[in-house]
mmCIF file of C-alpha atoms in Angstrom:
data_model
loop_
_atom_site.group_PDB
_atom_site.id
_atom_site.type_symbol
_atom_site.label_atom_id
_atom_site.label_comp_id
_atom_site.label_asym_id
_atom_site.label_seq_id
_atom_site.Cartn_x
_atom_site.Cartn_y
_atom_site.Cartn_z
ATOM 1 C CA MET A 1 134.743 37.915 34.186
ATOM 2 C CA HIS A 2 134.994 41.211 36.052
ATOM 3 C CA ASP A 3 133.846 44.403 34.320
ATOM 4 C CA CYS A 4 136.597 46.320 32.445
ATOM 5 C CA GLU A 5 139.178 43.705 33.381
ATOM 6 C CA SER A 6 142.166 43.560 31.033
ATOM 7 C CA LEU A 7 143.546 40.237 29.811
ATOM 8 C CA GLU A 8 146.634 40.650 32.001
ATOM 9 C CA GLU A 9 144.483 41.318 35.060
ATOM 10 C CA ARG A 10 142.247 38.401 34.228
ATOM 11 C CA LEU A 11 145.184 36.010 33.864
ATOM 12 C CA ALA A 12 146.672 37.220 37.140
ATOM 13 C CA ARG A 13 143.353 36.572 38.858
ATOM 14 C CA LEU A 14 143.072 33.109 37.306
ATOM 15 C CA ARG A 15 146.596 32.173 38.413
ATOM 16 C CA ASN A 16 145.513 32.984 41.950
ATOM 17 C CA THR A 17 142.393 30.875 41.497
ATOM 18 C CA PHE A 18 143.642 27.739 39.734
ATOM 19 C CA ALA A 19 146.689 25.643 40.520
ATOM 20 C CA GLU A 20 149.349 25.406 37.807
ATOM 21 C CA HIS A 21 151.210 22.104 38.068
ATOM 22 C CA PRO A 22 154.651 21.500 36.524
ATOM 23 C CA PRO A 23 154.941 18.776 33.873
ATOM 24 C CA ALA A 24 156.635 16.286 36.210
ATOM 25 C CA THR A 25 153.741 16.462 38.675
ATOM 26 C CA VAL A 26 151.142 16.159 35.928
ATOM 27 C CA ALA A 27 152.954 13.187 34.365
ATOM 28 C CA ALA A 28 153.020 11.391 37.722
ATOM 29 C CA ASP A 29 149.332 12.100 38.353
ATOM 30 C CA GLN A 30 148.402 10.874 34.893
ATOM 31 C CA THR A 31 150.422 7.661 35.283
ATOM 32 C CA ALA A 32 148.813 6.994 38.654
ATOM 33 C CA GLY A 33 145.336 7.676 37.301
ATOM 34 C CA ARG A 34 144.840 10.646 39.608
ATOM 35 C CA ALA A 35 143.921 13.133 36.872
ATOM 36 C CA THR A 36 142.518 13.392 33.360
ATOM 37 C CA LEU A 37 144.458 15.541 30.888
ATOM 38 C CA ILE A 38 142.412 17.699 28.550
ATOM 39 C CA ASP A 39 143.933 19.319 25.449
ATOM 40 C CA VAL A 40 142.053 22.584 24.838
ATOM 41 C CA ARG A 41 144.044 23.520 21.726
ATOM 42 C CA GLU A 42 142.547 23.671 18.246
ATOM 43 C CA GLY A 43 142.250 20.635 16.037
ATOM 44 C CA ASP A 44 145.288 21.302 13.859
ATOM 45 C CA GLU A 45 147.480 21.654 16.962
ATOM 46 C CA ASN A 46 146.190 18.402 18.437
ATOM 47 C CA ARG A 47 146.691 16.559 15.153
ATOM 48 C CA ALA A 48 150.320 17.678 14.977
ATOM 49 C CA GLU A 49 151.381 16.482 18.442
ATOM 50 C CA ARG A 50 149.718 15.779 21.759
ATOM 51 C CA ILE A 51 150.286 14.300 25.200
ATOM 52 C CA PRO A 52 149.547 10.552 25.075
ATOM 53 C CA GLY A 53 146.314 9.610 26.808
ATOM 54 C CA SER A 54 144.871 13.127 26.799
ATOM 55 C CA LEU A 55 141.354 13.985 25.662
ATOM 56 C CA HIS A 56 140.806 16.641 23.043
ATOM 57 C CA LEU A 57 138.182 19.241 23.976
ATOM 58 C CA PRO A 58 138.873 22.481 22.101
ATOM 59 C CA ARG A 59 138.246 25.509 24.258
ATOM 60 C CA GLY A 60 135.521 26.777 21.932
ATOM 61 C CA PHE A 61 133.474 23.602 22.467
ATOM 62 C CA LEU A 62 133.863 23.140 26.222
ATOM 63 C CA GLU A 63 130.355 24.232 27.097
ATOM 64 C CA LEU A 64 128.881 21.863 24.500
ATOM 65 C CA ARG A 65 130.994 18.779 25.169
ATOM 66 C CA ALA A 66 132.152 18.879 28.779
ATOM 67 C CA ALA A 67 129.129 17.168 30.326
ATOM 68 C CA THR A 68 129.468 14.166 28.011
ATOM 69 C CA ALA A 69 133.252 13.870 28.051
ATOM 70 C CA LEU A 70 133.642 14.679 31.778
ATOM 71 C CA PRO A 71 130.544 13.381 33.597
ATOM 72 C CA ASP A 72 132.137 13.528 37.081
ATOM 73 C CA ARG A 73 132.408 17.209 37.965
ATOM 74 C CA ALA A 74 134.426 16.426 41.098
ATOM 75 C CA ALA A 75 137.139 14.387 39.353
ATOM 76 C CA PRO A 76 140.575 16.051 38.982
ATOM 77 C CA VAL A 77 141.130 17.580 35.547
ATOM 78 C CA VAL A 78 144.333 19.148 34.199
ATOM 79 C CA LEU A 79 143.975 21.389 31.148
ATOM 80 C CA TYR A 80 146.765 22.199 28.734
ATOM 81 C CA CYS A 81 147.283 24.421 25.707
ATOM 82 C CA ARG A 82 150.429 25.585 23.905
ATOM 83 C CA SER A 83 151.853 27.879 26.608
ATOM 84 C CA GLY A 84 149.408 27.809 29.527
ATOM 85 C CA VAL A 85 147.212 30.819 28.754
ATOM 86 C CA ARG A 86 144.186 29.295 27.044
ATOM 87 C CA SER A 87 144.135 26.496 29.614
ATOM 88 C CA LEU A 88 143.572 29.052 32.394
ATOM 89 C CA LEU A 89 140.716 30.620 30.450
ATOM 90 C CA ALA A 90 139.269 27.153 29.852
ATOM 91 C CA ALA A 91 139.594 26.361 33.565
ATOM 92 C CA GLU A 92 137.407 29.363 34.324
ATOM 93 C CA THR A 93 134.822 28.030 31.881
ATOM 94 C CA LEU A 94 134.789 24.592 33.492
ATOM 95 C CA GLN A 95 134.500 26.129 36.930
ATOM 96 C CA SER A 96 131.421 28.040 35.784
ATOM 97 C CA LEU A 97 129.956 24.687 34.677
ATOM 98 C CA GLY A 98 130.368 23.227 38.162
ATOM 99 C CA TYR A 99 133.740 21.470 37.926
ATOM 100 C CA THR A 100 135.504 21.705 41.261
ATOM 101 C CA ALA A 101 138.963 20.145 40.737
ATOM 102 C CA VAL A 102 140.338 21.968 37.704
ATOM 103 C CA SER A 103 143.991 22.918 37.252
ATOM 104 C CA SER A 104 146.348 23.904 34.445
ATOM 105 C CA LEU A 105 149.630 22.538 33.081
ATOM 106 C CA ALA A 106 152.230 25.207 33.832
ATOM 107 C CA GLY A 107 153.964 26.320 30.648
ATOM 108 C CA GLY A 108 151.610 24.220 28.527
ATOM 109 C CA PHE A 109 152.580 21.706 25.879
ATOM 110 C CA GLU A 110 155.774 23.594 25.001
ATOM 111 C CA ARG A 111 157.216 23.168 28.486
ATOM 112 C CA TRP A 112 156.025 19.555 28.665
ATOM 113 C CA LYS A 113 157.879 18.751 25.449
ATOM 114 C CA ASN A 114 160.993 20.794 26.291
ATOM 115 C CA GLU A 115 161.362 18.912 29.572
ATOM 116 C CA GLY A 116 161.461 15.625 27.691
ATOM 117 C CA HIS A 117 158.081 14.138 28.555
ATOM 118 C CA SER A 118 156.490 11.816 26.021
ATOM 119 C CA VAL A 119 154.478 13.173 23.118
ATOM 120 C CA GLU A 120 152.816 11.450 20.215
ATOM 121 C CA GLN A 121 151.823 12.291 16.688
ATOM 122 C CA PRO A 122 148.329 10.853 16.352
ATOM 123 C CA ARG A 123 147.084 9.166 13.254
ATOM 124 C CA THR A 124 145.063 11.664 11.305
ATOM 125 C CA LEU A 125 142.357 11.426 8.699
ATOM 126 C CA GLY A 126 142.974 12.737 5.211
ATOM 127 C CA GLN A 127 140.939 15.605 3.864
ATOM 128 C CA VAL A 128 138.601 13.314 1.929
ATOM 129 C CA ASP A 129 137.777 11.333 5.068
ATOM 130 C CA ARG A 130 137.464 14.483 7.161
ATOM 131 C CA GLU A 131 134.799 15.739 4.765
ATOM 132 C CA ARG A 132 132.982 12.405 4.476
ATOM 133 C CA TYR A 133 132.859 11.753 8.229
ATOM 134 C CA ALA A 134 132.547 15.380 9.376
ATOM 135 C CA ARG A 135 129.385 14.734 11.383
ATOM 136 C CA HIS A 136 131.106 11.924 13.276
ATOM 137 C CA LEU A 137 134.090 14.113 14.053
ATOM 138 C CA SER A 138 131.769 16.612 15.743
ATOM 139 C CA ILE A 139 130.525 14.012 18.241
ATOM 140 C CA PRO A 140 132.734 13.747 21.350
ATOM 141 C CA GLU A 141 131.997 10.021 21.712
ATOM 142 C CA VAL A 142 133.294 9.412 18.180
ATOM 143 C CA GLY A 143 135.711 12.134 17.142
ATOM 144 C CA GLU A 144 138.844 11.382 15.187
ATOM 145 C CA SER A 145 139.906 8.432 17.366
ATOM 146 C CA GLY A 146 136.488 6.803 17.045
ATOM 147 C CA GLN A 147 136.468 7.279 13.300
ATOM 148 C CA GLN A 148 139.916 5.730 13.091
ATOM 149 C CA ALA A 149 138.553 2.782 15.088
ATOM 150 C CA LEU A 150 135.712 2.414 12.593
ATOM 151 C CA LEU A 151 138.128 2.511 9.666
ATOM 152 C CA ASP A 152 140.234 -0.170 11.367
ATOM 153 C CA ALA A 153 137.235 -2.382 12.207
ATOM 154 C CA ARG A 154 136.502 -5.686 10.486
ATOM 155 C CA VAL A 155 132.867 -6.777 10.489
ATOM 156 C CA LEU A 156 131.358 -9.904 8.968
ATOM 157 C CA LEU A 157 127.673 -10.024 8.069
ATOM 158 C CA VAL A 158 126.155 -13.482 7.934
ATOM 159 C CA GLY A 159 123.271 -13.037 5.545
ATOM 160 C CA GLY A 160 122.709 -10.363 2.934
ATOM 161 C CA GLY A 161 118.935 -10.405 3.406
ATOM 162 C CA GLY A 162 116.434 -8.139 5.098
ATOM 163 C CA LEU A 163 118.598 -7.539 8.183
ATOM 164 C CA GLY A 164 121.993 -7.596 6.529
ATOM 165 C CA CYS A 165 121.080 -5.044 3.850
ATOM 166 C CA PRO A 166 120.269 -2.026 6.062
ATOM 167 C CA ALA A 167 123.002 -2.923 8.548
ATOM 168 C CA ALA A 168 125.572 -3.152 5.764
ATOM 169 C CA LEU A 169 124.474 0.140 4.215
ATOM 170 C CA TYR A 170 124.940 2.095 7.412
ATOM 171 C CA LEU A 171 128.147 0.343 8.447
ATOM 172 C CA ALA A 172 129.616 1.157 5.050
ATOM 173 C CA ALA A 173 128.402 4.738 5.293
ATOM 174 C CA ALA A 174 129.919 4.997 8.786
ATOM 175 C CA GLY A 175 133.314 3.975 7.427
ATOM 176 C CA VAL A 176 133.767 0.452 8.774
ATOM 177 C CA GLY A 177 137.001 -0.398 7.037
ATOM 178 C CA LYS A 178 136.396 -4.031 6.135
ATOM 179 C CA ILE A 179 132.980 -5.581 5.612
ATOM 180 C CA GLY A 180 132.464 -9.204 4.642
ATOM 181 C CA ILE A 181 129.067 -10.494 3.487
ATOM 182 C CA VAL A 182 128.362 -14.229 3.514
ATOM 183 C CA ASP A 183 125.393 -15.228 1.365
ATOM 184 C CA PHE A 184 124.990 -18.096 -1.104
ATOM 185 C CA ASP A 185 121.639 -16.930 -2.516
ATOM 186 C CA ARG A 186 120.748 -14.892 -5.604
ATOM 187 C CA VAL A 187 118.579 -11.801 -5.800
ATOM 188 C CA ASP A 188 114.927 -12.691 -6.298
ATOM 189 C CA ALA A 189 111.990 -10.421 -7.091
ATOM 190 C CA SER A 190 110.430 -11.280 -3.725
ATOM 191 C CA ASN A 191 113.516 -9.872 -1.951
ATOM 192 C CA LEU A 192 113.007 -6.332 -3.212
ATOM 193 C CA GLN A 193 110.170 -5.625 -0.756
ATOM 194 C CA ARG A 194 112.700 -5.410 2.115
ATOM 195 C CA GLN A 195 116.297 -6.071 0.958
ATOM 196 C CA VAL A 196 117.245 -2.507 0.140
ATOM 197 C CA LEU A 197 120.729 -3.159 -1.255
ATOM 198 C CA TYR A 198 119.294 -4.671 -4.427
ATOM 199 C CA ARG A 199 117.547 -3.290 -7.495
ATOM 200 C CA THR A 200 115.294 -4.832 -10.111
ATOM 201 C CA ASP A 201 118.112 -5.028 -12.642
ATOM 202 C CA ARG A 202 120.136 -7.205 -10.226
ATOM 203 C CA ILE A 203 117.543 -10.006 -10.098
ATOM 204 C CA GLY A 204 119.398 -13.276 -10.653
ATOM 205 C CA THR A 205 122.742 -11.832 -9.489
ATOM 206 C CA PRO A 206 124.487 -13.473 -6.506
ATOM 207 C CA LYS A 207 123.617 -11.420 -3.426
ATOM 208 C CA ALA A 208 127.237 -11.349 -2.238
ATOM 209 C CA GLN A 209 128.269 -9.737 -5.520
ATOM 210 C CA ALA A 210 125.325 -7.319 -5.713
ATOM 211 C CA ALA A 211 125.812 -6.258 -2.097
ATOM 212 C CA ARG A 212 129.524 -5.634 -2.647
ATOM 213 C CA ASP A 213 128.829 -3.485 -5.698
ATOM 214 C CA ALA A 214 126.192 -1.420 -3.872
ATOM 215 C CA LEU A 215 128.373 -0.804 -0.798
ATOM 216 C CA LEU A 216 131.425 0.213 -2.812
ATOM 217 C CA ALA A 217 129.265 2.587 -4.836
ATOM 218 C CA LEU A 218 128.245 4.175 -1.535
ATOM 219 C CA ASN A 219 131.760 4.265 -0.028
ATOM 220 C CA PRO A 220 134.680 3.367 -2.307
ATOM 221 C CA GLY A 221 137.143 4.033 0.508
ATOM 222 C CA ILE A 222 136.404 0.785 2.367
ATOM 223 C CA GLU A 223 137.043 -2.873 1.622
ATOM 224 C CA VAL A 224 134.032 -5.087 0.907
ATOM 225 C CA ILE A 225 134.328 -8.823 0.404
ATOM 226 C CA GLY A 226 131.431 -10.786 -1.066
ATOM 227 C CA ILE A 227 131.532 -14.423 0.037
ATOM 228 C CA GLU A 228 129.232 -16.598 -2.062
ATOM 229 C CA GLU A 229 129.127 -19.574 0.298
ATOM 230 C CA ARG A 230 126.718 -21.244 2.677
ATOM 231 C CA LEU A 231 127.986 -21.025 6.257
ATOM 232 C CA ALA A 232 128.520 -24.548 7.579
ATOM 233 C CA ILE A 233 130.498 -26.441 10.196
ATOM 234 C CA ASP A 234 133.300 -27.229 7.752
ATOM 235 C CA ASN A 235 133.923 -23.595 6.731
ATOM 236 C CA VAL A 236 132.770 -21.419 9.654
ATOM 237 C CA ASP A 237 136.221 -21.149 11.244
ATOM 238 C CA SER A 238 137.865 -19.960 8.040
ATOM 239 C CA LEU A 239 135.043 -17.524 7.229
ATOM 240 C CA VAL A 240 135.060 -15.749 10.603
ATOM 241 C CA GLU A 241 138.857 -15.597 10.802
ATOM 242 C CA GLY A 242 140.170 -12.039 10.805
ATOM 243 C CA TYR A 243 136.900 -10.363 11.831
ATOM 244 C CA ASP A 244 136.274 -8.555 15.113
ATOM 245 C CA ILE A 245 132.466 -8.593 15.162
ATOM 246 C CA VAL A 246 129.939 -10.798 13.394
ATOM 247 C CA LEU A 247 126.373 -9.715 12.644
ATOM 248 C CA ASP A 248 123.938 -12.599 12.667
ATOM 249 C CA GLY A 249 121.232 -11.749 10.176
ATOM 250 C CA ALA A 250 120.486 -15.367 9.375
ATOM 251 C CA ASP A 251 116.970 -16.550 8.607
ATOM 252 C CA ASN A 252 117.309 -20.056 10.073
ATOM 253 C CA PHE A 253 118.138 -21.581 13.432
ATOM 254 C CA ALA A 254 120.962 -23.812 12.197
ATOM 255 C CA THR A 255 123.013 -20.814 11.087
ATOM 256 C CA ARG A 256 122.174 -18.793 14.209
ATOM 257 C CA TYR A 257 123.437 -21.534 16.508
ATOM 258 C CA LEU A 258 126.531 -22.048 14.382
ATOM 259 C CA VAL A 259 127.396 -18.317 14.414
ATOM 260 C CA ASN A 260 126.881 -18.239 18.179
ATOM 261 C CA ASP A 261 129.096 -21.271 18.747
ATOM 262 C CA ALA A 262 131.837 -19.772 16.560
ATOM 263 C CA ALA A 263 131.609 -16.535 18.561
ATOM 264 C CA VAL A 264 132.132 -18.463 21.794
ATOM 265 C CA LYS A 265 135.024 -20.459 20.335
ATOM 266 C CA HIS A 266 136.853 -17.459 18.838
ATOM 267 C CA GLY A 267 135.847 -14.817 21.396
ATOM 268 C CA PHE A 268 134.282 -12.231 19.093
ATOM 269 C CA SER A 269 131.068 -10.307 19.732
ATOM 270 C CA CYS A 270 127.933 -11.457 17.927
ATOM 271 C CA VAL A 271 125.237 -8.890 17.151
ATOM 272 C CA HIS A 272 121.996 -10.794 16.676
ATOM 273 C CA GLY A 273 118.759 -9.733 15.018
ATOM 274 C CA SER A 274 115.577 -11.499 13.981
ATOM 275 C CA VAL A 275 112.176 -10.526 12.588
ATOM 276 C CA PHE A 276 108.739 -12.128 12.341
ATOM 277 C CA ARG A 277 105.727 -10.409 10.764
ATOM 278 C CA PHE A 278 105.506 -7.188 12.840
ATOM 279 C CA GLU A 279 108.004 -8.083 15.577
ATOM 280 C CA GLY A 280 111.769 -7.874 15.880
ATOM 281 C CA GLN A 281 114.534 -8.690 18.349
ATOM 282 C CA VAL A 282 118.100 -7.440 18.826
ATOM 283 C CA SER A 283 120.816 -8.502 21.251
ATOM 284 C CA VAL A 284 124.602 -8.632 21.616
ATOM 285 C CA PHE A 285 126.055 -11.980 22.632
ATOM 286 C CA ARG A 286 129.512 -11.770 24.168
ATOM 287 C CA SER A 287 130.309 -14.848 26.203
ATOM 288 C CA ALA A 288 133.311 -13.266 27.945
ATOM 289 C CA ASP A 289 131.033 -11.022 30.029
ATOM 290 C CA GLY A 290 127.497 -12.055 29.163
ATOM 291 C CA PRO A 291 125.226 -14.830 27.929
ATOM 292 C CA CYS A 292 125.363 -16.429 24.518
ATOM 293 C CA TYR A 293 122.498 -17.255 22.170
ATOM 294 C CA ARG A 294 122.194 -20.770 23.650
ATOM 295 C CA CYS A 295 121.722 -19.244 27.117
ATOM 296 C CA LEU A 296 118.593 -17.570 25.727
ATOM 297 C CA TYR A 297 117.449 -20.425 23.494
ATOM 298 C CA PRO A 298 119.110 -23.682 24.643
ATOM 299 C CA GLU A 299 117.558 -25.686 21.825
ATOM 300 C CA PRO A 300 115.826 -24.822 18.542
ATOM 301 C CA PRO A 301 112.122 -25.527 18.160
ATOM 302 C CA PRO A 302 111.157 -28.859 16.617
ATOM 303 C CA VAL A 303 111.442 -29.112 12.861
ATOM 304 C CA GLY A 304 108.321 -27.642 11.304
ATOM 305 C CA ALA A 305 107.232 -25.833 14.462
ATOM 306 C CA ALA A 306 108.508 -22.438 13.338
ATOM 307 C CA PRO A 307 107.122 -21.148 10.033
ATOM 308 C CA SER A 308 109.544 -19.702 7.510
ATOM 309 C CA CYS A 309 109.517 -16.036 6.568
ATOM 310 C CA ALA A 310 108.004 -17.051 3.238
ATOM 311 C CA GLU A 311 105.164 -18.785 5.048
ATOM 312 C CA ALA A 312 104.591 -16.276 7.859
ATOM 313 C CA GLY A 313 105.559 -13.084 6.027
ATOM 314 C CA VAL A 314 107.308 -9.989 7.344
ATOM 315 C CA LEU A 315 106.462 -6.306 7.065
ATOM 316 C CA GLY A 316 108.971 -4.967 4.547
ATOM 317 C CA VAL A 317 110.128 -2.009 6.622
ATOM 318 C CA LEU A 318 110.577 -4.009 9.861
ATOM 319 C CA PRO A 319 113.968 -5.511 8.917
ATOM 320 C CA GLY A 320 115.105 -1.938 8.270
ATOM 321 C CA VAL A 321 114.363 -0.952 11.865
ATOM 322 C CA VAL A 322 116.015 -4.052 13.321
ATOM 323 C CA GLY A 323 118.955 -3.948 10.918
ATOM 324 C CA LEU A 324 119.683 -0.331 11.833
ATOM 325 C CA LEU A 325 119.582 -1.208 15.535
ATOM 326 C CA MET A 326 122.104 -3.952 14.800
ATOM 327 C CA ALA A 327 124.322 -1.417 13.013
ATOM 328 C CA ILE A 328 124.086 0.964 15.984
ATOM 329 C CA GLU A 329 125.097 -1.790 18.418
ATOM 330 C CA THR A 330 128.021 -2.688 16.166
ATOM 331 C CA ILE A 331 129.255 0.900 16.021
ATOM 332 C CA LYS A 332 128.950 1.218 19.812
ATOM 333 C CA LEU A 333 131.108 -1.861 20.225
ATOM 334 C CA ILE A 334 133.723 -0.510 17.827
ATOM 335 C CA ILE A 335 134.062 2.956 19.339
ATOM 336 C CA GLY A 336 133.491 1.834 22.935
ATOM 337 C CA ALA A 337 130.592 4.196 23.578
ATOM 338 C CA GLY A 338 127.398 3.644 25.527
ATOM 339 C CA ASP A 339 126.029 0.393 26.890
ATOM 340 C CA PRO A 340 125.759 -2.437 24.361
ATOM 341 C CA LEU A 341 122.885 -4.898 24.569
ATOM 342 C CA VAL A 342 125.009 -7.508 26.325
ATOM 343 C CA GLY A 343 122.750 -9.538 28.594
ATOM 344 C CA GLN A 344 119.700 -7.774 27.195
ATOM 345 C CA LEU A 345 117.120 -8.608 24.542
ATOM 346 C CA LEU A 346 115.507 -5.605 22.882
ATOM 347 C CA THR A 347 112.115 -6.410 21.381
ATOM 348 C CA TYR A 348 110.097 -4.224 19.028
ATOM 349 C CA ASP A 349 106.386 -4.523 18.309
ATOM 350 C CA ALA A 350 105.640 -2.417 15.244
ATOM 351 C CA LEU A 351 101.854 -2.656 15.597
ATOM 352 C CA GLY A 352 101.884 -1.632 19.247
ATOM 353 C CA VAL A 353 104.749 0.869 18.725
ATOM 354 C CA GLU A 354 106.475 -0.639 21.742
ATOM 355 C CA PHE A 355 110.101 -1.308 22.603
ATOM 356 C CA ARG A 356 110.876 -3.539 25.585
ATOM 357 C CA THR A 357 114.207 -4.599 27.073
ATOM 358 C CA LEU A 358 114.398 -7.985 28.755
ATOM 359 C CA ARG A 359 117.299 -9.179 30.895
ATOM 360 C CA ILE A 360 119.109 -12.357 29.830
ATOM 361 C CA ARG A 361 121.147 -14.243 32.391
ATOM 362 C CA LYS A 362 124.196 -16.310 31.603
ATOM 363 C CA ASN A 363 123.350 -19.990 32.044
ATOM 364 C CA PRO A 364 125.984 -21.623 34.288
ATOM 365 C CA GLN A 365 125.058 -24.957 32.700
ATOM 366 C CA CYS A 366 125.168 -23.704 29.110
ATOM 367 C CA PRO A 367 126.683 -26.532 27.049
ATOM 368 C CA VAL A 368 128.679 -24.075 24.904
ATOM 369 C CA CYS A 369 129.779 -21.037 26.939
ATOM 370 C CA SER A 370 129.886 -22.315 30.534
ATOM 371 C CA GLY A 371 133.113 -24.305 30.180
ATOM 372 C CA ALA A 372 135.522 -25.633 27.593
ATOM 373 C CA PHE A 373 134.161 -25.293 24.068
ATOM 374 C CA PRO A 374 132.574 -28.672 23.218
ATOM 375 C CA GLY A 375 132.862 -28.402 19.434
ATOM 376 C CA TYR A 376 130.274 -27.664 16.783
ATOM 377 C CA ARG A 377 127.016 -29.592 16.653
ATOM 378 C CA GLU A 378 124.639 -30.089 13.758
ATOM 379 C CA VAL A 379 121.280 -28.335 14.208
ATOM 380 C CA ALA A 380 118.286 -29.357 12.157
ATOM 381 C CA GLN A 381 116.684 -26.670 10.028
ATOM 382 C CA ALA A 382 113.640 -25.618 12.032
ATOM 383 C CA CYS A 383 112.961 -22.626 9.839
ATOM 384 C CA SER A 384 114.221 -21.216 6.571
ATOM 385 C CA GLY A 385 113.028 -18.547 4.235
#
């Protein structure tokens, strides 16, 4: 800004610097994908009404959020506010950050609306949710739309054990609207070393019930369904029905293969985790655009070849690390942010403090995901614990 420049002088200079496009031109560019619309108004204005398909970047946060929300500094961007004044000031800010194709909506949102172009009243969070999820709302990759997506999400956890417990805790805390937990077991004293949903006074209680109680105590605003059943061929279709994502926290190969095959059949994403002593693995299996679990492990090991967790042991905190990574991958899938671990296997060695990412290729001869779904197959229990 020039020294001693009045607001009127500054606006006159900016109008000579930045193009101001009429609503009809902006609408055509948006429809054709030639420009991204950015709403620089405050939050209460955006929540009242907005231009469909626009991104919300309040002017006061442009410097903090522009690089993440607008990674291509050469891509055309059209800013709008109520009347076209703040958008010019915001354009100057973006120009100073290196953006080279910035323009403003002439007359702002008021002119857009008065000329009959489409507007929408976005779904908004209530005050209770705005307070609970305030830290999410501050993240551009989440924001109000991402939090709404989380509240609309339906996630099924297969297993309420060492992996399911931390994953469920953080998914509930994040506001995943519907969480189902499938587990036929009861809380045992030996579980308390790693299964952090449970307490000593819940020993003997069905895990599905104890997990539901703990999650609702953490976040009473979500729906939690405890399913006290053993996942099997005859009930897997009914149990996964209505869920968008399934977390595989199973402790045996038979269940892992069954969850994978159901994911291929029904087309949902499967977030997989496993642990052994000091080592863990995480991946996302999505057969539509990546490999499935059978592409990685075509067949289970022979019966008796893989020791159970009870026999081999597991460091109590390790399932916490892996379970949280599973929760992160789930949230990324829900809000559409980042790169999920599709086609990748993330391994963690706690003793060596080492993470490694291995590529997994889709098997063109995979008996489950390479063609028509062949139906479920019985898998012998190679490991349980």
